[in-house]
Amino acid sequence: VYRRVVDSETKTDESRRDVPMSQTVSQAIAGLRASEFNRGDYLFTNASGNLFAPESVRFKVFRKIAEANGLPHFSFRSFRRTSATLIHQARLTLKAQREILGHTGDEMSLLYSEASMDLRRTVIEQLDKVLFGGLVSDPNGPKMQPVLQ
């Protein structure tokens, strides 16, 4: 949730959605719920039990983590971009990515996604097979025949 309290209205109808949790996240939340750090209905609250303001988390928590580990500064949007990129690189459907991120169109979901060099290489290798029929090539490269003699 960016710059809004969890209970507020969303930008679009698609923004309010159910996002499934992995078993790892579910277990972590259950562990937090059963711990001494449980402060009520919300997961992320300050010592007083009030909801964290996103800007406060970014400056008081994320910045300290980044500086302590020699990382560039990051925000909640960084997690969204990373998630979108990982979904894209796993070759999962654009529709699933769009629904998880709450985007109304494919264009926004693609804007959030990055194609790694490994993925781009894989695509080029697949394109090579389509274009050249998967011909076995010489490890020294293709033999070029002179066009003009």
Short mmCIF file of C-alpha atoms in Angstrom, two decimals:
data_model
loop_
_atom_site.label_atom_id
_atom_site.label_comp_id
_atom_site.label_asym_id
_atom_site.label_seq_id
_atom_site.Cartn_x
_atom_site.Cartn_y
_atom_site.Cartn_z
CA VAL A 1 0.00 0.00 0.00
CA TYR A 2 1.58 3.22 -1.11
CA ARG A 3 0.86 6.46 0.78
CA ARG A 4 -2.41 5.13 2.09
CA VAL A 5 -3.65 3.37 5.16
CA VAL A 6 -4.69 -0.23 4.51
CA ASP A 7 -8.38 0.48 5.14
CA SER A 8 -8.67 3.41 2.72
CA GLU A 9 -10.24 3.41 -0.73
CA THR A 10 -8.14 2.21 -3.64
CA LYS A 11 -7.28 4.04 -6.87
CA THR A 12 -9.25 1.60 -9.04
CA ASP A 13 -11.59 -1.34 -8.52
CA GLU A 14 -8.77 -3.65 -9.65
CA SER A 15 -6.54 -2.33 -6.86
CA ARG A 16 -8.67 -4.06 -4.24
CA ARG A 17 -7.91 -7.72 -4.74
CA ASP A 18 -7.04 -10.98 -3.05
CA VAL A 19 -3.41 -11.95 -3.47
CA PRO A 20 -2.52 -15.50 -2.46
CA MET A 21 0.31 -16.04 0.02
CA SER A 22 3.03 -18.63 -0.27
CA GLN A 23 3.46 -21.20 2.47
CA THR A 24 6.66 -19.43 3.58
CA VAL A 25 4.89 -16.09 4.05
CA SER A 26 1.91 -17.73 5.72
CA GLN A 27 4.18 -19.49 8.24
CA ALA A 28 6.09 -16.26 8.95
CA ILE A 29 2.83 -14.40 9.63
CA ALA A 30 1.58 -17.21 11.86
CA GLY A 31 4.86 -17.08 13.76
CA LEU A 32 4.55 -13.31 14.16
CA ARG A 33 0.95 -13.65 15.30
CA ALA A 34 2.02 -16.12 18.02
CA SER A 35 5.02 -14.03 19.11
CA GLU A 36 5.51 -11.32 21.69
CA PHE A 37 5.59 -8.82 18.81
CA ASN A 38 1.90 -9.30 17.96
CA ARG A 39 0.26 -5.90 18.39
CA GLY A 40 -3.26 -6.65 17.19
CA ASP A 41 -5.05 -6.85 13.87
CA TYR A 42 -2.32 -5.33 11.70
CA LEU A 43 1.07 -6.81 10.90
CA PHE A 44 3.13 -3.66 10.58
CA THR A 45 2.63 -1.36 13.52
CA ASN A 46 4.94 0.80 15.58
CA ALA A 47 5.60 0.27 19.31
CA SER A 48 2.41 2.20 20.11
CA GLY A 49 0.31 -0.15 17.98
CA ASN A 50 -0.34 2.47 15.29
CA LEU A 51 0.07 1.71 11.60
CA PHE A 52 3.39 2.67 10.07
CA ALA A 53 3.31 5.45 7.52
CA PRO A 54 4.99 4.10 4.33
CA GLU A 55 7.34 7.09 4.23
CA SER A 56 8.41 6.34 7.79
CA VAL A 57 9.27 2.74 6.90
CA ARG A 58 11.20 3.89 3.87
CA PHE A 59 13.31 6.44 5.74
CA LYS A 60 13.65 4.79 9.15
CA VAL A 61 13.92 1.12 8.16
CA PHE A 62 14.73 0.61 4.47
CA ARG A 63 17.37 3.35 4.37
CA LYS A 64 19.19 1.94 7.40
CA ILE A 65 19.16 -1.58 5.93
CA ALA A 66 20.46 -0.31 2.59
CA GLU A 67 23.25 1.78 4.10
CA ALA A 68 24.34 -1.00 6.51
CA ASN A 69 24.63 -3.43 3.59
CA GLY A 70 26.09 -1.15 0.94
CA LEU A 71 22.91 -1.26 -1.15
CA PRO A 72 21.21 1.55 -3.07
CA HIS A 73 18.18 3.06 -1.37
CA PHE A 74 14.90 1.28 -2.09
CA SER A 75 11.19 1.68 -1.47
CA PHE A 76 8.01 -0.39 -1.52
CA ARG A 77 7.91 0.17 -5.29
CA SER A 78 11.26 -1.67 -5.50
CA PHE A 79 9.54 -4.79 -4.18
CA ARG A 80 6.76 -4.44 -6.76
CA ARG A 81 9.27 -4.07 -9.60
CA THR A 82 11.30 -7.04 -8.35
CA SER A 83 8.16 -9.16 -8.05
CA ALA A 84 7.02 -8.18 -11.54
CA THR A 85 10.44 -8.98 -12.97
CA LEU A 86 10.62 -12.38 -11.25
CA ILE A 87 7.10 -13.27 -12.43
CA HIS A 88 8.08 -12.25 -15.97
CA GLN A 89 11.37 -14.15 -15.89
CA ALA A 90 9.62 -17.27 -14.60
CA ARG A 91 7.53 -17.01 -17.80
CA LEU A 92 4.29 -16.92 -15.86
CA THR A 93 1.29 -15.41 -17.58
CA LEU A 94 0.98 -11.67 -18.00
CA LYS A 95 -2.62 -11.97 -16.79
CA ALA A 96 -1.47 -13.47 -13.46
CA GLN A 97 1.19 -10.77 -13.11
CA ARG A 98 -1.36 -8.05 -13.86
CA GLU A 99 -3.87 -9.40 -11.34
CA ILE A 100 -1.29 -9.83 -8.57
CA LEU A 101 0.01 -6.28 -9.07
CA GLY A 102 -3.48 -4.84 -9.52
CA HIS A 103 -2.82 -3.28 -12.91
CA THR A 104 -5.72 -2.56 -15.24
CA GLY A 105 -3.70 -3.11 -18.42
CA ASP A 106 -0.85 -5.20 -19.76
CA GLU A 107 1.20 -2.10 -20.57
CA MET A 108 1.67 -1.13 -16.92
CA SER A 109 2.63 -4.67 -15.94
CA LEU A 110 5.20 -4.79 -18.71
CA LEU A 111 6.55 -1.41 -17.65
CA TYR A 112 7.28 -2.88 -14.21
CA SER A 113 9.10 -5.91 -15.65
CA GLU A 114 12.77 -6.10 -16.57
CA ALA A 115 14.25 -8.77 -18.82
CA SER A 116 17.55 -10.05 -17.42
CA MET A 117 20.52 -10.73 -19.70
CA ASP A 118 20.03 -14.49 -19.15
CA LEU A 119 16.41 -14.25 -20.27
CA ARG A 120 17.37 -12.17 -23.32
CA ARG A 121 20.02 -14.76 -24.25
CA THR A 122 17.45 -17.55 -23.93
CA VAL A 123 15.07 -15.64 -26.19
CA ILE A 124 17.83 -15.10 -28.78
CA GLU A 125 18.72 -18.81 -28.68
CA GLN A 126 15.06 -19.72 -29.24
CA LEU A 127 14.84 -17.19 -32.06
CA ASP A 128 17.96 -18.74 -33.59
CA LYS A 129 16.27 -22.17 -33.55
CA VAL A 130 13.15 -20.75 -35.20
CA LEU A 131 15.10 -18.88 -37.86
CA PHE A 132 17.75 -21.46 -38.60
CA GLY A 133 15.96 -24.69 -37.72
CA GLY A 134 18.21 -25.67 -34.86
CA LEU A 135 21.06 -26.51 -37.21
CA VAL A 136 24.12 -27.88 -35.47
CA SER A 137 26.75 -25.24 -35.88
CA ASP A 138 30.49 -25.49 -35.94
CA PRO A 139 31.97 -24.38 -32.58
CA ASN A 140 34.24 -22.08 -34.58
CA GLY A 141 31.26 -20.30 -36.07
CA PRO A 142 29.41 -20.58 -39.38
CA LYS A 143 31.32 -21.15 -42.59
CA MET A 144 30.89 -18.13 -44.79
CA GLN A 145 30.89 -18.59 -48.53
CA PRO A 146 32.03 -15.66 -50.64
CA VAL A 147 29.15 -14.12 -52.55
CA LEU A 148 31.26 -12.59 -55.31
CA GLN A 149 34.28 -14.28 -56.80
#
